[in-house]
Coordinates of C-alpha atoms in Angstrom, one line a residue:
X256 CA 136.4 22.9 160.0
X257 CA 134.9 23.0 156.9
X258 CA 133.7 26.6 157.4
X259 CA 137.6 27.2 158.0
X260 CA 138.6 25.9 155.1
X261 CA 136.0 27.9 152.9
X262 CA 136.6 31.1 154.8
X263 CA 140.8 30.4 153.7
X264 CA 139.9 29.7 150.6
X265 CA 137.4 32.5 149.9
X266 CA 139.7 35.0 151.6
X267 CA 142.8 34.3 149.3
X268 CA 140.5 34.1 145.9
X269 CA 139.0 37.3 146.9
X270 CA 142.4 38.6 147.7
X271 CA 143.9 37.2 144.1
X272 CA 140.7 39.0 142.3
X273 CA 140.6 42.0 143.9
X274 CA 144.4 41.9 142.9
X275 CA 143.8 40.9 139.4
X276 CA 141.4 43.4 138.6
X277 CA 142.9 46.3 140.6
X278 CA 146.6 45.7 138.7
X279 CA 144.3 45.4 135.2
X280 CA 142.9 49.4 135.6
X281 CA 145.9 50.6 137.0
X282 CA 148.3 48.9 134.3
X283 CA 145.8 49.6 131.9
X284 CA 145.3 53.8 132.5
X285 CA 149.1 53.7 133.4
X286 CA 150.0 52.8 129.4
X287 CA 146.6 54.9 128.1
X288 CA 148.2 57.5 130.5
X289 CA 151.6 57.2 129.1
X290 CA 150.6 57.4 125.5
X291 CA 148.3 60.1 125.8
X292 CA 151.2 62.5 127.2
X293 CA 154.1 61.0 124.8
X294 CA 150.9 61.4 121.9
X295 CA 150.7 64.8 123.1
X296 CA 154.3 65.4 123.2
X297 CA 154.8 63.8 119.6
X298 CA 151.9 66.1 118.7
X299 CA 153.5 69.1 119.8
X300 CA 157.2 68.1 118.1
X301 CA 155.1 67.7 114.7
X302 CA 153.2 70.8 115.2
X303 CA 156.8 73.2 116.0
X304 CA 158.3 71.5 113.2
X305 CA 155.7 72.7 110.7
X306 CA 155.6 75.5 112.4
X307 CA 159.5 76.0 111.8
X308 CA 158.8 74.8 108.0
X309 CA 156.2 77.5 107.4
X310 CA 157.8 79.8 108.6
X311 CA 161.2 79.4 106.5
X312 CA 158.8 79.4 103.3
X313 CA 157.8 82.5 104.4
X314 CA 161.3 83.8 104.8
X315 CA 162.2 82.7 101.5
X316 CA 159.1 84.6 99.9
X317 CA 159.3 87.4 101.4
X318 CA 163.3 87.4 100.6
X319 CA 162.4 86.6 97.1
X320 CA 160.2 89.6 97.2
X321 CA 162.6 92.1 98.1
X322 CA 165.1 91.0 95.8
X323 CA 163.4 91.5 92.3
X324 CA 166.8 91.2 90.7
X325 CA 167.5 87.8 91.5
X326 CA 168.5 85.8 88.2
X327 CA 166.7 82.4 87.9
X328 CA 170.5 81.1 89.0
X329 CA 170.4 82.8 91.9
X330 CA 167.5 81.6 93.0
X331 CA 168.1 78.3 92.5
X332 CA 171.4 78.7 94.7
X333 CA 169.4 80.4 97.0
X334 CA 166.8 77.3 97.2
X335 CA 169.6 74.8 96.9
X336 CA 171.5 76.6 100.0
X337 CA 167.8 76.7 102.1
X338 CA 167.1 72.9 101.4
X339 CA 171.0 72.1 102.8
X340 CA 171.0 74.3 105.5
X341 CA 167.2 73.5 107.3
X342 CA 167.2 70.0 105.9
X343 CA 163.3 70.5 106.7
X344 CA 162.5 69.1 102.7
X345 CA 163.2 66.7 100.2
X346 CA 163.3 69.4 97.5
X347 CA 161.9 73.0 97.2
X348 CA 160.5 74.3 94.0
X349 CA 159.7 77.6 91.9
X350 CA 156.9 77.7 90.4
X351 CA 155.4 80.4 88.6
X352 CA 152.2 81.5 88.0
X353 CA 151.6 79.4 84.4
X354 CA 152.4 76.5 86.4
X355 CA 155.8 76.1 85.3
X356 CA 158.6 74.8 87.8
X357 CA 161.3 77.9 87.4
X358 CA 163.8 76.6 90.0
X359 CA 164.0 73.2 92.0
X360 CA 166.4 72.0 94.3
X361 CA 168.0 69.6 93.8
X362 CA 168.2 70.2 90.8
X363 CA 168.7 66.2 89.7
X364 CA 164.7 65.8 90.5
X365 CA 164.5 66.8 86.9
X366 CA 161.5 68.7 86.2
X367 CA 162.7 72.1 85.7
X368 CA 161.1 73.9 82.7
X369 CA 158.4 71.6 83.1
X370 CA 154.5 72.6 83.7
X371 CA 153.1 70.7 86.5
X372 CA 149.1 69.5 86.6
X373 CA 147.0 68.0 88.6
X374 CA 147.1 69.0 92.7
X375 CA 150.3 70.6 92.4
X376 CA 148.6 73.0 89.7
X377 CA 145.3 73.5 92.3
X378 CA 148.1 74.7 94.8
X379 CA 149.4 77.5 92.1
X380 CA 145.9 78.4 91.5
X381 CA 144.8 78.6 95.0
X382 CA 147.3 81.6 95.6
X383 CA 147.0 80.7 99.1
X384 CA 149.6 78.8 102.0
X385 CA 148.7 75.4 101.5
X386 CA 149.4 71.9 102.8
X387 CA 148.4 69.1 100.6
X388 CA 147.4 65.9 101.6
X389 CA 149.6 62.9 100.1
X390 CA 149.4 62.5 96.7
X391 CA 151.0 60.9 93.4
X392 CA 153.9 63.8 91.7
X393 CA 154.8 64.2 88.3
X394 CA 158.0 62.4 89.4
X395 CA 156.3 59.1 90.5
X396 CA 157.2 59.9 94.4
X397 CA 154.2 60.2 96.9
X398 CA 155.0 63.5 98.5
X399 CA 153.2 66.2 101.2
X400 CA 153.5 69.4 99.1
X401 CA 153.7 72.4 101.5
X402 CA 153.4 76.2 100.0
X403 CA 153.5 79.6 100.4
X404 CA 152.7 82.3 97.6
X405 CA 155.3 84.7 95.9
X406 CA 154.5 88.3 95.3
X407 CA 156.5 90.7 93.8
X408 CA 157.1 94.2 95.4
X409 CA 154.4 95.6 93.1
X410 CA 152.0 93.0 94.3
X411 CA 151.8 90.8 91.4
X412 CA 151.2 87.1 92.0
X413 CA 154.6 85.2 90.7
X414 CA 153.5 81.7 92.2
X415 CA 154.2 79.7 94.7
X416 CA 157.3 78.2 96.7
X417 CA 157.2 74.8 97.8
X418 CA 158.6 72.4 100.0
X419 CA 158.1 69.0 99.1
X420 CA 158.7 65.4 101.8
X421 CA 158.8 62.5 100.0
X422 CA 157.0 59.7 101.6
X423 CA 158.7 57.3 100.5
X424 CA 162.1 58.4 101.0
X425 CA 164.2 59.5 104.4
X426 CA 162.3 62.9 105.0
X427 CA 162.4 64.9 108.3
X428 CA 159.7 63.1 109.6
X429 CA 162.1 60.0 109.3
X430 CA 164.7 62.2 111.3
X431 CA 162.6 63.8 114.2
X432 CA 159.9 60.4 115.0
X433 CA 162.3 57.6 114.0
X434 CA 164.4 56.8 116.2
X435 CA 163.7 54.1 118.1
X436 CA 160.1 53.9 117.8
X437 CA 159.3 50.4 118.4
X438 CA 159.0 50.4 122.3
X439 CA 160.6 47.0 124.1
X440 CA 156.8 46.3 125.3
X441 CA 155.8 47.1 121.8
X442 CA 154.3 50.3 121.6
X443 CA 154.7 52.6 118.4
X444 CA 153.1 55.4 116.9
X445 CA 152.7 56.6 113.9
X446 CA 150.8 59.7 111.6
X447 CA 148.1 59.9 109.6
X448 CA 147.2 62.7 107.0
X449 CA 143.5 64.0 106.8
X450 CA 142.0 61.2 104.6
X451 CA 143.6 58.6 107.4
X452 CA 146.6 57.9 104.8
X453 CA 149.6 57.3 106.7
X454 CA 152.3 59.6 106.7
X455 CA 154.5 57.7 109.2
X456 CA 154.9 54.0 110.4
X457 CA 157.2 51.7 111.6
X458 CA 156.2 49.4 108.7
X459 CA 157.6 52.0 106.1
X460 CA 156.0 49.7 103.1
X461 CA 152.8 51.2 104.8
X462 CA 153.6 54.7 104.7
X463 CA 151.0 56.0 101.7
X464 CA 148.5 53.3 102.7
X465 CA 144.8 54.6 104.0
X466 CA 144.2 52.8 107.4
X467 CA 140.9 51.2 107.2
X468 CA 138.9 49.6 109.8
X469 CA 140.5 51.2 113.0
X470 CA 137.7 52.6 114.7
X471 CA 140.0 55.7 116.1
X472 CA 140.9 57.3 112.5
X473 CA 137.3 58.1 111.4
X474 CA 137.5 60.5 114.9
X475 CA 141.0 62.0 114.0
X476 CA 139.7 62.4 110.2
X477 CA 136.2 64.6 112.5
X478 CA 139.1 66.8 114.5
X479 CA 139.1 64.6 117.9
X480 CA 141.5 63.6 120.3
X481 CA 141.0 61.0 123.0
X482 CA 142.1 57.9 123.8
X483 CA 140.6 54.0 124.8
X484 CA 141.2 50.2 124.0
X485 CA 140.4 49.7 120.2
X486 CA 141.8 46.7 118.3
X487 CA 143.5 48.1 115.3
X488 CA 143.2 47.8 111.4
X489 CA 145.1 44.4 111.7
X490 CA 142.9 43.2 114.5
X491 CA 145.5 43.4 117.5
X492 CA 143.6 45.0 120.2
X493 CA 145.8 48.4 121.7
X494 CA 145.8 50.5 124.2
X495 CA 146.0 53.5 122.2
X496 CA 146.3 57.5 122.4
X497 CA 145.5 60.0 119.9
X498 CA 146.1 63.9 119.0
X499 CA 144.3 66.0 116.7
X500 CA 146.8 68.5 115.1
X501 CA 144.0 71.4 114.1
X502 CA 146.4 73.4 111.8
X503 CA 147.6 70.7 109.7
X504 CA 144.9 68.1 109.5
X505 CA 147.3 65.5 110.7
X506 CA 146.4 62.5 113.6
X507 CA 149.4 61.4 115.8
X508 CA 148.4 57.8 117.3
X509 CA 150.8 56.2 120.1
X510 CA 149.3 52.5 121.3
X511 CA 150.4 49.6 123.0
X512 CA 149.4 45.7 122.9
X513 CA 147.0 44.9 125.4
X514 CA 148.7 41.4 125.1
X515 CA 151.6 43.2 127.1
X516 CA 149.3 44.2 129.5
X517 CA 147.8 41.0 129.7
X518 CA 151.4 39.1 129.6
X519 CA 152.2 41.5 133.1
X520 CA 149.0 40.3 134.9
X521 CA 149.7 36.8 134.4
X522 CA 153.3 37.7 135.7
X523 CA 151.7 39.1 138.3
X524 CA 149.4 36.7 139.3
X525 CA 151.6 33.6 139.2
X526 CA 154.3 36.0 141.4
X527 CA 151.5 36.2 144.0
X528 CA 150.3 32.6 143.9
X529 CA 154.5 32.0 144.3
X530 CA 154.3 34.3 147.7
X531 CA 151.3 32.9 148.8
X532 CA 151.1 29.4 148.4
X533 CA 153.6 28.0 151.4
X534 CA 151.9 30.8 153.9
X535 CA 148.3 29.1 152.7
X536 CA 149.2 25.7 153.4
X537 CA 150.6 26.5 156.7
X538 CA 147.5 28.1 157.4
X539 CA 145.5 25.8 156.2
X540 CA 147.3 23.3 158.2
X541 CA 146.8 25.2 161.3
X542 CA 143.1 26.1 160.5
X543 CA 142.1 22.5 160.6
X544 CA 144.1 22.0 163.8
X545 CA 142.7 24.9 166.0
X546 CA 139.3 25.5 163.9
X547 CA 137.2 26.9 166.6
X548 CA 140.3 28.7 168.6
X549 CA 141.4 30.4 165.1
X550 CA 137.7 31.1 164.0
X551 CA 137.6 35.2 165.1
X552 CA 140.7 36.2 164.7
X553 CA 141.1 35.1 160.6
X554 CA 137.0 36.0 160.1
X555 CA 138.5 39.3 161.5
X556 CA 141.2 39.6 158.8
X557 CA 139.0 38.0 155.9
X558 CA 136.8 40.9 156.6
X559 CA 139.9 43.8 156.6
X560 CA 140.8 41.5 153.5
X561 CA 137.4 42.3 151.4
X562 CA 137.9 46.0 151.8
X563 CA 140.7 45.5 148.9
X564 CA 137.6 45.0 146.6
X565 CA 136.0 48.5 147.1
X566 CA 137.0 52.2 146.9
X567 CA 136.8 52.7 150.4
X568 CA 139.6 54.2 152.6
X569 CA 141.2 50.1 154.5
X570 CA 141.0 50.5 157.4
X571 CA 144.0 48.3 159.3
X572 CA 142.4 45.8 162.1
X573 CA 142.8 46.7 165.5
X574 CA 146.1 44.5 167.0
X575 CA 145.3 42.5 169.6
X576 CA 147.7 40.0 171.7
X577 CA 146.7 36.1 170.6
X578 CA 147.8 33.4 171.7
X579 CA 148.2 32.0 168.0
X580 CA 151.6 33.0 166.8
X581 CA 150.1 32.8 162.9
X582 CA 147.2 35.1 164.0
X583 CA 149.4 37.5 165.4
X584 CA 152.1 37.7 162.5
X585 CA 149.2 37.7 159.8
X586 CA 147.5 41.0 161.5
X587 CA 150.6 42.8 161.7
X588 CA 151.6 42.2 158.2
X589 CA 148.5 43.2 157.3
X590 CA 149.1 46.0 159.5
X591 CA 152.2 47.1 157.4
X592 CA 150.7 46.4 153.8
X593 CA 147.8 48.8 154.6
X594 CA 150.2 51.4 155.8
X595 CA 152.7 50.8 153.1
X596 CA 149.7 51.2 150.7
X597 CA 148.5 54.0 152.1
X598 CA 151.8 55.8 152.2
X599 CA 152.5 54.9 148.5
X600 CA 148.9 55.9 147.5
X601 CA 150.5 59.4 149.5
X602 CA 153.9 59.7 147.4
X603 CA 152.2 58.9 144.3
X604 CA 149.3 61.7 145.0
X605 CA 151.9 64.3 145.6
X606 CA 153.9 63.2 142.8
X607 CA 150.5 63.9 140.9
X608 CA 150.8 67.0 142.4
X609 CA 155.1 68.2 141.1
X610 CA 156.1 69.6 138.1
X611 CA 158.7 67.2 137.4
X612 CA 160.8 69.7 135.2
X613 CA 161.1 72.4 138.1
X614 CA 160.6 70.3 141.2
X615 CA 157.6 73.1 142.0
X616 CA 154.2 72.4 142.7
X617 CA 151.7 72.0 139.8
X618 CA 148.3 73.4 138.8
X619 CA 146.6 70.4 140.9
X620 CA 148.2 71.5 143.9
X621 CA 147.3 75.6 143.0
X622 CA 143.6 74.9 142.6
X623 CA 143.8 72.5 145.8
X624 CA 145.5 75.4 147.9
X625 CA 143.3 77.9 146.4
X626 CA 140.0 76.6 147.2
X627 CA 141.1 76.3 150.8
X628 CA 142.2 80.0 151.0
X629 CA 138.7 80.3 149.0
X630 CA 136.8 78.5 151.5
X631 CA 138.3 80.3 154.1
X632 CA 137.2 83.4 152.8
X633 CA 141.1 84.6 153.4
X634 CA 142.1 87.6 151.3
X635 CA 144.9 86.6 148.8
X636 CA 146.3 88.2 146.1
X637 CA 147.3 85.8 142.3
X638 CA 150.4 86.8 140.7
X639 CA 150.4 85.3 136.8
X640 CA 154.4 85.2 135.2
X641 CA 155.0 84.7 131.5
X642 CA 158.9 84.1 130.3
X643 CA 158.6 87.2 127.5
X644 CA 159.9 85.8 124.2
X645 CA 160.5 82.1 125.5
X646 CA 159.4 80.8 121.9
X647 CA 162.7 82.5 120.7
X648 CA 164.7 81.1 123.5
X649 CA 163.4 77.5 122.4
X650 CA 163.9 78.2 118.5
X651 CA 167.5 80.3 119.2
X652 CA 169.5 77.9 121.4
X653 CA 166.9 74.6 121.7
X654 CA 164.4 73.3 124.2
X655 CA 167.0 71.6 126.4
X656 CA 168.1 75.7 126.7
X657 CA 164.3 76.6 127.5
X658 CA 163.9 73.8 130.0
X659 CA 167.1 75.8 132.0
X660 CA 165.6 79.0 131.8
X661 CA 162.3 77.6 133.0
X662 CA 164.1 75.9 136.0
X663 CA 166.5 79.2 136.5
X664 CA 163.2 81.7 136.6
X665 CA 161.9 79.1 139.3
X666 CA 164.9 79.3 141.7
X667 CA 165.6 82.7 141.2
X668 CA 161.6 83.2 142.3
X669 CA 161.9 80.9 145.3
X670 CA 165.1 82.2 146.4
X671 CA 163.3 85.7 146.7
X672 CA 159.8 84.7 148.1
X673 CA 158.1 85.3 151.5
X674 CA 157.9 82.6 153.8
X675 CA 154.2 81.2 153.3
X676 CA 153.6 82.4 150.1
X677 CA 153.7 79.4 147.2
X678 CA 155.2 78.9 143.7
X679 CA 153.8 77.3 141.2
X680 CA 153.9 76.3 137.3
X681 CA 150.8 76.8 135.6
X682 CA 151.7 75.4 132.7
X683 CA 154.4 75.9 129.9
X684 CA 156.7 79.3 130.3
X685 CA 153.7 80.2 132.9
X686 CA 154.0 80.6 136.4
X687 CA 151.8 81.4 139.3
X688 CA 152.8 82.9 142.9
X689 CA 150.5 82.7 145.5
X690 CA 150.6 85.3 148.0
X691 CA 148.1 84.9 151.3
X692 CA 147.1 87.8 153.4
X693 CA 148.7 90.2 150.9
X694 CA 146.6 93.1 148.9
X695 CA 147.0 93.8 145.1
X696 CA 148.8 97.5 145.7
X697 CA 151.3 95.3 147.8
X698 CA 151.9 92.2 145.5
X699 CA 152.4 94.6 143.3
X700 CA 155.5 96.1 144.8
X701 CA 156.7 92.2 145.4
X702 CA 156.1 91.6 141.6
X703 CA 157.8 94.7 140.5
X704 CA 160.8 93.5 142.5
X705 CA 160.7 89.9 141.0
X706 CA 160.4 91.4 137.5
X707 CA 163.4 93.6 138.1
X708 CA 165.6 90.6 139.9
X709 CA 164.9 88.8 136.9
X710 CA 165.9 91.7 134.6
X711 CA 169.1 92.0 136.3
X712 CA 170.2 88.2 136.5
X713 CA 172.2 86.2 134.2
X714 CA 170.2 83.7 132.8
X715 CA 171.1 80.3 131.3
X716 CA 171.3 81.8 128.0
X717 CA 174.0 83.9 128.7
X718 CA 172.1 87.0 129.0
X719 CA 168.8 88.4 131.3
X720 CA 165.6 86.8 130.3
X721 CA 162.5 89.4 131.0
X722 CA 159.3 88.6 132.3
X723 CA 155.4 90.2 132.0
X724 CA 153.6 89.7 135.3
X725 CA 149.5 90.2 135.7
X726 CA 147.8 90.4 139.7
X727 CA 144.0 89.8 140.9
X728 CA 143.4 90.1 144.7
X729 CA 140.7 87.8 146.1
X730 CA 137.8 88.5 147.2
X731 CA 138.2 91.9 146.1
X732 CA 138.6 91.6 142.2
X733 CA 136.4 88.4 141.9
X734 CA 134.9 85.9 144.6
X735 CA 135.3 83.2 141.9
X736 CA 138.7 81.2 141.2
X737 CA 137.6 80.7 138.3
X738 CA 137.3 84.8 137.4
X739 CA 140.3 85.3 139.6
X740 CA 142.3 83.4 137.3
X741 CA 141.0 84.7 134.3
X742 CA 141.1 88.5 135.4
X743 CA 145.1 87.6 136.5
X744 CA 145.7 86.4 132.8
X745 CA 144.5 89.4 131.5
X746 CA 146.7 92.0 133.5
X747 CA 149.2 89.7 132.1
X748 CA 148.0 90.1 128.8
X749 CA 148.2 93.8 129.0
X750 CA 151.8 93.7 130.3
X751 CA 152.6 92.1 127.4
X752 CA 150.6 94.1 124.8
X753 CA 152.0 97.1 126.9
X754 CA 155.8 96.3 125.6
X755 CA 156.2 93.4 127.7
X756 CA 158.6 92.6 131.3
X757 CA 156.0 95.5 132.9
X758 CA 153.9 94.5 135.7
X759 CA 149.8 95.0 135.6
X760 CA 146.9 94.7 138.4
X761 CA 144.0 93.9 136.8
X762 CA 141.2 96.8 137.3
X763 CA 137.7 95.9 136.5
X764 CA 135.9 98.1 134.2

């Protein structure tokens, strides 16, 4: 009896552990998870709007520059009518090459005719695009001073435009990160500048402070990206996720409080000492009763039970007929939680396995169908797709736009596809059709006839979107998945350095 009792005990503690500690991993890489790929999708919002910024300096230089005529009035209504329309700065200045501020809009920030120093003067002299890391203006306002440098038509160095954001003050960053940035479970995020200052934070009295003693900025400051458990500058440990943006210098960190973690495991917990506490007295009960009768049958399950504590496959006990009702329910429940395990662990692997945008199959599942073809040593023939342009069609009517035109290119592909052959999205406005049993001279003629469906279709946009296609044949091109891949992107490549929606088969030197 005593024995019994033990083996109950044992078997529900182990079960409660196994529980614990199995919830703890997968809660905890489910919110490293989700930060990393909202990090990385903060990342890339920052680093298209800088892009965006750049390039209207740019613009504005080289409009400058073919408009030598252009009275100092002009320009500044041409400034003033830039900083309304984009909204991307707080103000953007004229400054010549003596270091004196020509034109600023708006013109109330007051400095016009004046000669800047300091940083903003190093910026002038540097005759160079720039972005500065935060730093104190001439008008008392902690700004980020982007630049690009004015030459006349002649070549002559007339200074610099610049686009200023002002810390301190609503800025675009404000606009594109701040809404709602303070998660219900507490997560944030927020951006730091290449000395660790902060750029943006949900505690805007920070913004302009250097974050010290968080163990993640010194890597952001050294160009890494990663992310772990770290307790923070203020001593809260966080699950946290972070993004090295190489062009501007700039760290994008997205954490969550292991405390909310930690609040859902005890949640947890106390919901399965709720389910399980009447089922363990009534088992108890009955173990006490029928000790030597129940002995094999609940050794049997406490053995199934332990399995939840390794990485093996559970495998569900074999049902057998006893004449304990108890014995009998708790096998087949045990039954059906092993099977309903296993077919969630099945969804969530092939949900692993979907582009979520497009509903096709991801690069998981290419490599996966690949390497059996490979294995197989079945010819097959890789047909790489690039969207020509589709940066345009993002910037020119938005990325809800793009996301149509990504999932309008994958039905008009399926819709026109051989039976057997698989779709796929690589990644981005790339795609990747599969093609068993099928030669490089006759994917070629199926390619040609996507390209030219394509070319002929209405797209979402209103108009036909074009495509550049690249094709490797295995084994014939490469024996190597690897190579096969690589020799595909470069057909594509030529397609598009060719003049782009133009098919290629890639031909090895």
């Amino acid at each position: 009896m005593t024995l019994i009792i033990a083996s109950v005990l044992s078997t529900s503690c182990i079960l409660l552990f196994a529980s614990y500690h199995h919830e703890k991993k997968s809660l905890t890489d489910t919110y490293l998870s989700l930060n990393s790929s909202k990090s990385q999708k903060l990342s890339s919002t920052v680093d298209s709007l800088f892009k965006s910024m750049r390039i209207s300096l740019q613009e504005t230089t080289k409009f400058l520059s073919n408009n030598p005529d252009l009275t100092d009035e002009e320009i500044q209504e041409h400034l003033e009518l830039l900083r309304n329309n984009s909204r991307y700065f707080n103000s953007l200045t004229w400054i010549d090459e003596t270091g004196l501020v020509r034109d600023i809009a708006p013109i109330s920030v007051g400095i016009k005719g004046n000669f800047v120093a300091g940083i903003t003067k190093e910026v002038v002299d540097a005759k160079k695009p720039m972005l500065t890391k935060p730093y104190m203006a001439s008008t008392g306002r902690m700004i980020v001073l982007m630049s690009e440098p004015l030459y006349d038509s002649e070549g002559n160095y007339r200074g610099i435009i610049g686009g200023s954001i002002y810390l301190h003050e609503k800025n675009v960053l404000n606009e594109i990160l701040g809404n709602d940035i303070i998660d219900q479970n507490g997560s944030y995020y927020y951006v730091v500048g290449p000395d660790g200052v902060l750029l943006f934070h949900p505690k805007t009295n920070r913004i302009g402070d250097g974050v010290k003693g968080n163990p993640i900025i010194p890597k952001l400051v050294q160009g890494q990206s990663g992310r772990e458990r770290i307790f923070n500058s203020e001593g809260v440990e966080m699950l946290a996720a972070y993004n090295y943006l190489s062009e501007m210098g700039w760290g994008v960190v997205q954490q969550t409080p292991v405390s909310y973690v930690d609040g859902q495991l005890k949640e947890h917990i106390q919901n399965l000492l709720l389910i399980f506490l009447f089922p363990f007295i009534i088992l108890l009960m009955v173990s006490l009763n029928f000790a030597r009768k129940l002995a094999k049958p609940f050794i049997d399950l406490a053995d199934v039970v332990n399995q939840f504590g390794t990485d093996a496959r559970i495998k569900p006990p074999v049902f057998n007929s006893h004449w304990n009702r108890e014995a009998d329910l708790l096998t087949k429940s045990l039954i059906i939680a092993i099977e309903a395990v296993e077919n969630n662990n099945n969804l969530l692997k092939e949900e692993a396995m979907t582009d979520a945008l497009t509903g096709l199959s991801n690069r998981k599942k290419l490599n996966k169908s690949m390497s059996r073809l490979a294995e197989d040593r079945q010819l097959f023939s890789l047909i790489a797709i690039d969207i020509d342009r589709f940066k345009l069609i993002n910037d020119n009517y938005g990325h809800q736009m793009g996301d149509k035109v990504l999932k309008f290119l994958a039905r008009t592909v399926q819709s026109n596809m051989r039976a057997g052959d698989g779709f796929y999205r690589f990644g981005g406005e790339e795609f990747i059709l599969l093609l068993p049993d099928t030669k490089s001279k006759e994917a070629y003629l199926i390619a040609e006839n996507m390209r030219t469906t394509i070319a002929n279709t209405i797209s979402p946009v209103g108009k036909p979107i074009t495509i550049s296609l690249g094709i490797s044949e295995f084994p014939l091109h490469s024996n190597t998945i690897e190579n096969l891949f690589l020799f595909a992107d470069r057909a594509l490549y030529q397609s598009k350095e060719n003049g782009r929606n133009q098919t290629t088969v890639w031909v090895q030197d």
